PDB file of C-alpha atoms in Angstrom:
ATOM      1  CA  MET A 556      95.628 210.195  13.623  1.00 52.00           C
ATOM      2  CA  SER A 557      92.289 210.331  15.390  1.00 52.00           C
ATOM      3  CA  LEU A 558      93.824 208.556  18.389  1.00 55.00           C
ATOM      4  CA  SER A 559      96.767 210.987  18.504  1.00 53.00           C
ATOM      5  CA  ALA A 560      94.386 213.956  18.262  1.00 54.00           C
ATOM      6  CA  PHE A 561      92.324 212.572  21.146  1.00 55.00           C
ATOM      7  CA  LEU A 562      95.419 211.999  23.312  1.00 53.00           C
ATOM      8  CA  ILE A 563      96.616 215.554  22.706  1.00 50.00           C
ATOM      9  CA  PHE A 564      93.108 216.870  23.399  1.00 53.00           C
ATOM     10  CA  VAL A 565      93.014 215.181  26.832  1.00 56.00           C
ATOM     11  CA  GLY A 566      96.387 216.657  27.790  1.00 58.00           C
ATOM     12  CA  GLY A 567      99.067 214.589  26.079  1.00 54.00           C
ATOM     13  CA  GLU A 568     102.340 215.973  24.753  1.00 56.00           C
ATOM     14  CA  LEU A 569     102.533 217.299  21.195  1.00 51.00           C
ATOM     15  CA  ALA A 570     105.188 214.638  20.468  1.00 56.00           C
ATOM     16  CA  LEU A 571     102.398 212.045  20.578  1.00 54.00           C
ATOM     17  CA  TYR A 572     101.169 213.220  17.166  1.00 55.00           C
ATOM     18  CA  PRO A 573     104.150 211.983  15.091  1.00 55.00           C
ATOM     19  CA  LEU A 574     104.614 208.950  17.341  1.00 61.00           C
ATOM     20  CA  VAL A 575     101.011 207.732  17.471  1.00 56.00           C
ATOM     21  CA  GLY A 576      99.579 209.381  14.375  1.00 55.00           C
ATOM     22  CA  ILE A 577     102.395 208.667  11.899  1.00 60.00           C
ATOM     23  CA  LEU A 578     105.032 206.205  13.119  1.00 65.00           C
ATOM     24  CA  LEU A 579     102.719 203.734  14.873  1.00 63.00           C
ATOM     25  CA  PRO A 580     100.478 203.150  11.802  1.00 65.00           C
ATOM     26  CA  ILE A 581     103.575 202.584   9.640  1.00 67.00           C
ATOM     27  CA  VAL A 582     105.011 200.046  12.090  1.00 71.00           C
ATOM     28  CA  VAL A 583     101.683 198.255  12.556  1.00 69.00           C
ATOM     29  CA  SER A 584     101.050 198.126   8.790  1.00 66.00           C
ATOM     30  CA  ALA A 585     104.535 196.741   8.101  1.00 69.00           C
ATOM     31  CA  PHE A 586     104.121 194.124  10.822  1.00 72.00           C
ATOM     32  CA  LEU A 587     100.726 193.007   9.511  1.00 69.00           C
ATOM     33  CA  VAL A 588     102.035 192.717   5.942  1.00 65.00           C
ATOM     34  CA  ILE A 589     105.018 190.645   7.082  1.00 69.00           C
ATOM     35  CA  ARG A 590     102.774 188.451   9.233  1.00 69.00           C
ATOM     36  CA  THR A 591     100.055 187.986   6.615  1.00 68.00           C
ATOM     37  CA  GLU A 592     102.359 187.320   3.656  1.00 62.00           C
ATOM     38  CA  GLU A 593     104.809 185.278   5.780  1.00 66.00           C
ATOM     39  CA  LEU A 594     107.767 187.280   4.479  1.00 65.00           C
ATOM     40  CA  GLN A 595     111.289 186.149   5.372  1.00 64.00           C
ATOM     41  CA  VAL A 596     114.762 187.619   4.995  1.00 63.00           C
ATOM     42  CA  SER A 597     115.486 185.042   2.300  1.00 62.00           C
ATOM     43  CA  HIS A 598     112.819 186.648   0.115  1.00 58.00           C
ATOM     44  CA  LEU A 599     114.922 189.814  -0.097  1.00 63.00           C
ATOM     45  CA  ARG A 600     118.154 188.178  -1.219  1.00 63.00           C
ATOM     46  CA  GLY A 601     117.118 187.931  -4.831  1.00 64.00           C
ATOM     47  CA  MET A 602     115.899 191.536  -4.962  1.00 65.00           C
ATOM     48  CA  THR A 603     118.805 193.057  -6.915  1.00 68.00           C
ATOM     49  CA  SER A 604     118.749 196.638  -8.160  1.00 70.00           C
ATOM     50  CA  ARG A 605     118.023 195.430 -11.707  1.00 70.00           C
ATOM     51  CA  ARG A 606     115.110 193.286 -10.560  1.00 68.00           C
ATOM     52  CA  LEU A 607     113.777 196.076  -8.377  1.00 64.00           C
ATOM     53  CA  THR A 608     113.927 198.484 -11.328  1.00 68.00           C
ATOM     54  CA  ARG A 609     112.089 195.973 -13.510  1.00 66.00           C
ATOM     55  CA  VAL A 610     109.358 195.535 -10.896  1.00 57.00           C
ATOM     56  CA  LEU A 611     108.934 199.291 -10.475  1.00 56.00           C
ATOM     57  CA  THR A 612     108.769 199.759 -14.237  1.00 60.00           C
ATOM     58  CA  SER A 613     106.122 197.069 -14.612  1.00 55.00           C
ATOM     59  CA  GLN A 614     104.079 198.765 -11.897  1.00 58.00           C
ATOM     60  CA  GLY A 615     104.588 202.245 -13.353  1.00 56.00           C
ATOM     61  CA  THR A 616     100.933 202.804 -14.233  1.00 57.00           C
ATOM     62  CA  ALA A 617      99.719 201.787 -10.770  1.00 54.00           C
ATOM     63  CA  LEU A 618     102.398 203.871  -9.089  1.00 58.00           C
ATOM     64  CA  GLY A 619     101.524 206.828 -11.306  1.00 63.00           C
ATOM     65  CA  GLY A 620      97.886 206.627 -10.306  1.00 61.00           C
ATOM     66  CA  ARG A 621      98.793 206.424  -6.632  1.00 62.00           C
ATOM     67  CA  ALA A 622     101.182 209.364  -6.968  1.00 64.00           C
ATOM     68  CA  LEU A 623      98.545 211.514  -8.678  1.00 67.00           C
ATOM     69  CA  SER A 624      95.999 210.676  -5.993  1.00 68.00           C
ATOM     70  CA  ALA A 625      98.480 211.498  -3.229  1.00 64.00           C
ATOM     71  CA  ILE A 626      99.396 214.825  -4.826  1.00 70.00           C
ATOM     72  CA  TYR A 627      95.760 215.706  -5.415  1.00 70.00           C
ATOM     73  CA  MET A 628      94.841 214.942  -1.796  1.00 76.00           C
ATOM     74  CA  SER A 629      97.397 217.509  -0.627  1.00 77.00           C
ATOM     75  CA  LEU A 630      96.200 220.251  -3.000  1.00 86.00           C
ATOM     76  CA  PRO A 631      92.670 221.371  -1.953  1.00 91.00           C
ATOM     77  CA  ILE A 632      93.656 223.502   1.053  1.00 91.00           C
ATOM     78  CA  ALA A 633      96.494 225.129  -0.908  1.00 91.00           C
ATOM     79  CA  LEU A 634      94.169 225.840  -3.836  1.00 93.00           C
ATOM     80  CA  VAL A 635      91.537 227.429  -1.600  1.00 94.00           C
ATOM     81  CA  SER A 636      94.186 229.605   0.064  1.00 94.00           C
ATOM     82  CA  LEU A 637      95.137 230.993  -3.357  1.00 94.00           C
ATOM     83  CA  VAL A 638      91.683 232.252  -4.333  1.00 95.00           C
ATOM     84  CA  ALA A 639      89.725 232.534  -1.065  1.00 95.00           C
ATOM     85  CA  PRO A 640      91.993 233.078   1.971  1.00 94.00           C
ATOM     86  CA  GLY A 641      88.991 233.840   4.164  1.00 93.00           C
ATOM     87  CA  ALA A 642      87.563 230.389   3.532  1.00 93.00           C
ATOM     88  CA  VAL A 643      90.694 228.467   4.511  1.00 93.00           C
ATOM     89  CA  ALA A 644      89.916 228.068   8.230  1.00 92.00           C
ATOM     90  CA  VAL A 645      86.532 226.404   7.755  1.00 94.00           C
ATOM     91  CA  PHE A 646      87.520 224.444   4.658  1.00 94.00           C
ATOM     92  CA  SER A 647      90.758 223.115   6.150  1.00 93.00           C
ATOM     93  CA  ALA A 648      88.877 222.045   9.290  1.00 92.00           C
ATOM     94  CA  ILE A 649      86.297 219.996   7.406  1.00 93.00           C
ATOM     95  CA  GLU A 650      88.947 218.715   4.984  1.00 92.00           C
ATOM     96  CA  ARG A 651      91.071 217.362   7.836  1.00 89.00           C
ATOM     97  CA  LEU A 652      88.096 215.765   9.554  1.00 91.00           C
ATOM     98  CA  GLN A 653      86.941 213.997   6.398  1.00 91.00           C
ATOM     99  CA  ARG A 654      90.484 212.771   5.656  1.00 88.00           C
ATOM    100  CA  ILE A 655      90.713 211.249   9.131  1.00 85.00           C
ATOM    101  CA  TYR A 656      87.280 209.697   8.590  1.00 87.00           C
ATOM    102  CA  LEU A 657      88.286 208.271   5.201  1.00 89.00           C
ATOM    103  CA  GLN A 658      91.507 206.912   6.642  1.00 84.00           C
ATOM    104  CA  VAL A 659      89.511 204.876   9.153  1.00 84.00           C
ATOM    105  CA  LEU A 660      87.122 203.680   6.430  1.00 88.00           C
ATOM    106  CA  ALA A 661      90.063 202.491   4.298  1.00 86.00           C
ATOM    107  CA  ALA A 662      90.210 199.311   6.397  1.00 83.00           C
ATOM    108  CA  ALA A 663      87.084 197.936   4.677  1.00 86.00           C
ATOM    109  CA  PRO A 664      88.308 198.055   1.039  1.00 86.00           C
ATOM    110  CA  ASN A 665      91.729 196.814   2.141  1.00 82.00           C
ATOM    111  CA  ILE A 666      90.097 193.664   3.517  1.00 84.00           C
ATOM    112  CA  MET A 667      87.847 193.162   0.496  1.00 89.00           C
ATOM    113  CA  GLN A 668      90.723 193.673  -1.940  1.00 84.00           C
ATOM    114  CA  LYS A 669      92.314 190.384  -0.879  1.00 81.00           C
ATOM    115  CA  TRP A 670      88.919 188.657  -0.758  1.00 86.00           C
ATOM    116  CA  VAL A 671      88.219 189.558  -4.399  1.00 89.00           C
ATOM    117  CA  GLY A 672      91.768 189.099  -5.656  1.00 81.00           C
ATOM    118  CA  GLN A 673      92.113 185.564  -4.303  1.00 81.00           C
ATOM    119  CA  SER A 674      88.847 184.308  -5.806  1.00 83.00           C
ATOM    120  CA  VAL A 675      89.251 181.498  -8.340  1.00 81.00           C
ATOM    121  CA  GLY A 676      87.610 181.881 -11.749  1.00 83.00           C
ATOM    122  CA  ASN A 677      86.263 184.973 -13.496  1.00 85.00           C
ATOM    123  CA  ARG A 678      82.676 184.202 -12.566  1.00 88.00           C
ATOM    124  CA  ARG A 679      83.385 184.107  -8.854  1.00 89.00           C
ATOM    125  CA  LYS A 680      85.704 187.095  -9.132  1.00 89.00           C
ATOM    126  CA  SER A 681      82.997 189.098 -10.940  1.00 91.00           C
ATOM    127  CA  ARG A 682      80.439 188.196  -8.291  1.00 91.00           C
ATOM    128  CA  ARG A 683      82.743 189.208  -5.469  1.00 91.00           C
ATOM    129  CA  ALA A 684      83.753 192.412  -7.262  1.00 91.00           C
ATOM    130  CA  LYS A 685      80.102 193.440  -7.582  1.00 92.00           C
ATOM    131  CA  LYS A 686      79.493 192.594  -3.942  1.00 93.00           C
ATOM    132  CA  SER A 687      82.502 194.662  -2.883  1.00 93.00           C
ATOM    133  CA  VAL A 688      81.079 197.696  -4.696  1.00 94.00           C
ATOM    134  CA  PHE A 689      77.670 197.125  -3.112  1.00 95.00           C
ATOM    135  CA  TYR A 690      79.134 196.704   0.386  1.00 94.00           C
ATOM    136  CA  SER A 691      81.290 199.798  -0.062  1.00 94.00           C
ATOM    137  CA  ALA A 692      78.319 201.829  -1.302  1.00 95.00           C
ATOM    138  CA  THR A 693      76.285 200.728   1.724  1.00 95.00           C
ATOM    139  CA  LEU A 694      79.150 201.605   4.040  1.00 94.00           C
ATOM    140  CA  GLY A 695      79.531 204.924   2.222  1.00 94.00           C
ATOM    141  CA  VAL A 696      75.887 205.832   2.782  1.00 96.00           C
ATOM    142  CA  VAL A 697      76.085 205.053   6.495  1.00 95.00           C
ATOM    143  CA  ALA A 698      79.466 206.767   6.882  1.00 94.00           C
ATOM    144  CA  GLY A 699      78.371 209.823   4.903  1.00 95.00           C
ATOM    145  CA  LEU A 700      75.223 210.261   6.986  1.00 96.00           C
ATOM    146  CA  GLY A 701      77.211 209.691  10.167  1.00 94.00           C
ATOM    147  CA  PHE A 702      79.757 212.319   9.191  1.00 94.00           C
ATOM    148  CA  THR A 703      77.023 214.806   8.304  1.00 95.00           C
ATOM    149  CA  VAL A 704      75.520 214.480  11.768  1.00 94.00           C
ATOM    150  CA  ALA A 705      78.781 214.232  13.722  1.00 92.00           C
ATOM    151  CA  ALA A 706      81.083 216.695  11.920  1.00 92.00           C
ATOM    152  CA  PRO A 707      79.756 219.909  13.569  1.00 91.00           C
ATOM    153  CA  THR A 708      80.232 218.390  17.025  1.00 90.00           C
ATOM    154  CA  MET A 709      83.584 216.868  16.096  1.00 87.00           C
ATOM    155  CA  ALA A 710      84.778 220.311  15.005  1.00 88.00           C
ATOM    156  CA  ASP A 711      83.702 221.857  18.309  1.00 86.00           C
ATOM    157  CA  VAL A 712      85.617 219.207  20.249  1.00 83.00           C
ATOM    158  CA  ILE A 713      88.776 218.877  18.134  1.00 81.00           C
ATOM    159  CA  PHE A 714      89.163 222.571  17.286  1.00 83.00           C
ATOM    160  CA  ALA A 715      87.975 223.801  20.692  1.00 79.00           C
ATOM    161  CA  SER A 716      85.008 225.724  19.191  1.00 80.00           C
ATOM    162  CA  THR A 717      87.350 228.003  17.220  1.00 86.00           C
ATOM    163  CA  VAL A 718      85.862 226.762  13.925  1.00 88.00           C
ATOM    164  CA  THR A 719      82.188 226.120  13.238  1.00 90.00           C
ATOM    165  CA  ILE A 720      81.139 223.690  10.514  1.00 93.00           C
ATOM    166  CA  PRO A 721      77.561 224.267   9.308  1.00 94.00           C
ATOM    167  CA  LEU A 722      75.394 221.214   8.734  1.00 94.00           C
ATOM    168  CA  GLU A 723      75.107 221.887   4.986  1.00 95.00           C
ATOM    169  CA  TYR A 724      78.911 221.892   4.640  1.00 95.00           C
ATOM    170  CA  ALA A 725      79.060 218.607   6.529  1.00 95.00           C
ATOM    171  CA  ALA A 726      76.398 217.196   4.180  1.00 96.00           C
ATOM    172  CA  LEU A 727      78.517 218.033   1.123  1.00 96.00           C
ATOM    173  CA  SER A 728      81.460 216.323   2.760  1.00 96.00           C
ATOM    174  CA  GLY A 729      79.215 213.351   3.527  1.00 96.00           C
ATOM    175  CA  VAL A 730      78.403 213.049  -0.180  1.00 96.00           C
ATOM    176  CA  LEU A 731      82.127 213.144  -0.934  1.00 96.00           C
ATOM    177  CA  ILE A 732      82.765 210.354   1.575  1.00 95.00           C
ATOM    178  CA  PHE A 733      80.086 208.223  -0.102  1.00 96.00           C
ATOM    179  CA  VAL A 734      81.511 208.723  -3.613  1.00 96.00           C
ATOM    180  CA  VAL A 735      85.077 208.012  -2.463  1.00 94.00           C
ATOM    181  CA  SER A 736      83.930 204.866  -0.659  1.00 94.00           C
ATOM    182  CA  VAL A 737      82.382 203.510  -3.859  1.00 95.00           C
ATOM    183  CA  SER A 738      85.330 204.472  -6.078  1.00 93.00           C
ATOM    184  CA  ARG A 739      87.740 202.720  -3.720  1.00 91.00           C
ATOM    185  CA  ALA A 740      85.887 199.496  -4.465  1.00 92.00           C
ATOM    186  CA  SER A 741      85.323 200.035  -8.183  1.00 93.00           C
ATOM    187  CA  GLY A 742      88.929 201.076  -8.771  1.00 89.00           C
ATOM    188  CA  SER A 743      91.297 199.569  -6.225  1.00 86.00           C
ATOM    189  CA  ILE A 744      89.304 196.348  -5.883  1.00 90.00           C
ATOM    190  CA  ALA A 745      87.259 195.499  -8.987  1.00 91.00           C
ATOM    191  CA  LEU A 746      89.355 197.024 -11.783  1.00 91.00           C
ATOM    192  CA  VAL A 747      92.655 195.993 -10.205  1.00 86.00           C
ATOM    193  CA  ALA A 748      91.406 192.420  -9.791  1.00 87.00           C
ATOM    194  CA  PHE A 749      90.733 192.272 -13.542  1.00 88.00           C
ATOM    195  CA  GLY A 750      94.015 193.933 -14.484  1.00 86.00           C
ATOM    196  CA  ARG A 751      92.490 197.236 -15.610  1.00 88.00           C
ATOM    197  CA  ILE A 752      95.199 199.343 -13.940  1.00 86.00           C
ATOM    198  CA  HIS A 753      95.287 201.710 -16.899  1.00 87.00           C
ATOM    199  CA  THR A 754      91.653 202.697 -16.312  1.00 90.00           C
ATOM    200  CA  VAL A 755      92.423 203.498 -12.681  1.00 89.00           C
ATOM    201  CA  PHE A 756      95.290 205.717 -13.870  1.00 89.00           C
ATOM    202  CA  VAL A 757      93.075 207.435 -16.458  1.00 90.00           C
ATOM    203  CA  SER A 758      90.391 208.079 -13.854  1.00 91.00           C
ATOM    204  CA  ALA A 759      93.003 209.607 -11.524  1.00 90.00           C
ATOM    205  CA  VAL A 760      94.219 211.913 -14.294  1.00 89.00           C
ATOM    206  CA  ALA A 761      90.642 212.920 -15.094  1.00 92.00           C
ATOM    207  CA  GLY A 762      89.912 213.559 -11.430  1.00 91.00           C
ATOM    208  CA  VAL A 763      92.898 215.859 -11.049  1.00 90.00           C
ATOM    209  CA  SER A 764      92.099 217.638 -14.335  1.00 92.00           C
ATOM    210  CA  VAL A 765      88.539 218.333 -13.206  1.00 93.00           C
ATOM    211  CA  GLY A 766      89.220 218.810  -9.507  1.00 92.00           C
ATOM    212  CA  VAL A 767      91.879 221.521  -9.619  1.00 93.00           C
ATOM    213  CA  PRO A 768      89.906 224.073 -11.712  1.00 95.00           C
ATOM    214  CA  SER A 769      86.618 223.121 -10.023  1.00 95.00           C
ATOM    215  CA  ILE A 770      88.004 223.712  -6.539  1.00 95.00           C
ATOM    216  CA  LEU A 771      89.592 227.005  -7.599  1.00 95.00           C
ATOM    217  CA  LEU A 772      86.406 228.273  -9.243  1.00 96.00           C
ATOM    218  CA  GLY A 773      84.100 226.945  -6.548  1.00 96.00           C
ATOM    219  CA  ALA A 774      86.144 228.439  -3.709  1.00 96.00           C
ATOM    220  CA  ARG A 775      86.385 231.747  -5.535  1.00 96.00           C
ATOM    221  CA  LEU A 776      82.630 231.995  -6.092  1.00 96.00           C
ATOM    222  CA  LEU A 777      81.144 230.272  -3.042  1.00 95.00           C
ATOM    223  CA  GLY A 778      83.905 229.805  -0.475  1.00 95.00           C
ATOM    224  CA  PRO A 779      84.089 226.517   1.481  1.00 95.00           C
ATOM    225  CA  PRO A 780      80.934 224.908  -0.007  1.00 96.00           C
ATOM    226  CA  GLY A 781      82.128 225.755  -3.513  1.00 96.00           C
ATOM    227  CA  ALA A 782      85.451 224.038  -2.879  1.00 95.00           C
ATOM    228  CA  LEU A 783      83.638 220.983  -1.501  1.00 96.00           C
ATOM    229  CA  ILE A 784      81.407 220.881  -4.588  1.00 96.00           C
ATOM    230  CA  GLY A 785      84.566 220.965  -6.698  1.00 95.00           C
ATOM    231  CA  GLU A 786      85.938 217.968  -4.797  1.00 95.00           C
ATOM    232  CA  VAL A 787      82.663 216.077  -5.191  1.00 96.00           C
ATOM    233  CA  LEU A 788      82.590 216.801  -8.922  1.00 95.00           C
ATOM    234  CA  ALA A 789      86.130 215.458  -9.358  1.00 93.00           C
ATOM    235  CA  GLU A 790      85.342 212.258  -7.460  1.00 94.00           C
ATOM    236  CA  VAL A 791      82.132 211.750  -9.448  1.00 96.00           C
ATOM    237  CA  VAL A 792      84.174 211.940 -12.664  1.00 95.00           C
ATOM    238  CA  VAL A 793      86.603 209.350 -11.277  1.00 94.00           C
ATOM    239  CA  LEU A 794      83.773 207.033 -10.230  1.00 95.00           C
ATOM    240  CA  THR A 795      81.934 207.403 -13.552  1.00 96.00           C
ATOM    241  CA  ILE A 796      84.980 206.356 -15.566  1.00 94.00           C
ATOM    242  CA  GLN A 797      85.582 203.361 -13.313  1.00 94.00           C
ATOM    243  CA  LEU A 798      81.968 202.178 -13.329  1.00 95.00           C
ATOM    244  CA  ARG A 799      81.739 202.434 -17.120  1.00 94.00           C
ATOM    245  CA  GLN A 800      84.772 200.182 -17.426  1.00 93.00           C
ATOM    246  CA  MET A 801      83.348 197.798 -14.830  1.00 91.00           C
ATOM    247  CA  ARG A 802      80.183 197.370 -16.900  1.00 89.00           C
ATOM    248  CA  LYS A 803      82.299 196.269 -19.862  1.00 87.00           C
ATOM    249  CA  ILE A 804      84.278 193.599 -18.060  1.00 85.00           C
ATOM    250  CA  ILE A 805      81.993 192.293 -15.309  1.00 78.00           C
TER     251      ILE A 805
END
């Protein structure tokens, strides 16, 4: 998405957005999965509708957590527009920038997920799981600070100075980026590696339950920073639940 935005900014056609920002990542991801897992056409022959249904059912909890997270990610701007229409421009600008930022950062936990999952023995797996959380927290600190400093300038460039993002708003978003970076490791890496999918689902439910009213109330009372505080609060709840479970099993 960041590449497509840059190409449009320097004069490219609007059609580049769906082509480069949406279709290209899907194609590249599919290619890398096929290449990495050495998938062949023969692997699909035994995938009957009954077997596919059984696989989906067995992965229902994981899919439910993913679905909740996806729905929640699409809600903040809509929620702010309901209670604080005047705050939508600034909030949507910083929300889109941080989502692009987080999308780029997703490469790190994706790599570590396989590194932890393929480890042999619980002792080694525990050690790698802890390291993945530490590495993600370190990356989150650096990324959060970087976003805090860069977001105001990024907004001027990407939105052609039509929207101004104050430094304190960027700092709140930087905190959010840090918390999300850690929870990606504690949930999608550590807990998944030890089969605690249910905890990931519970944390997603808790995050949505806290996030929706917090964003509504925060936006109503404080505008954009209030909505950001609501997002941070929801992610802190998610991370707290995941870390408590991690302490029990690792």
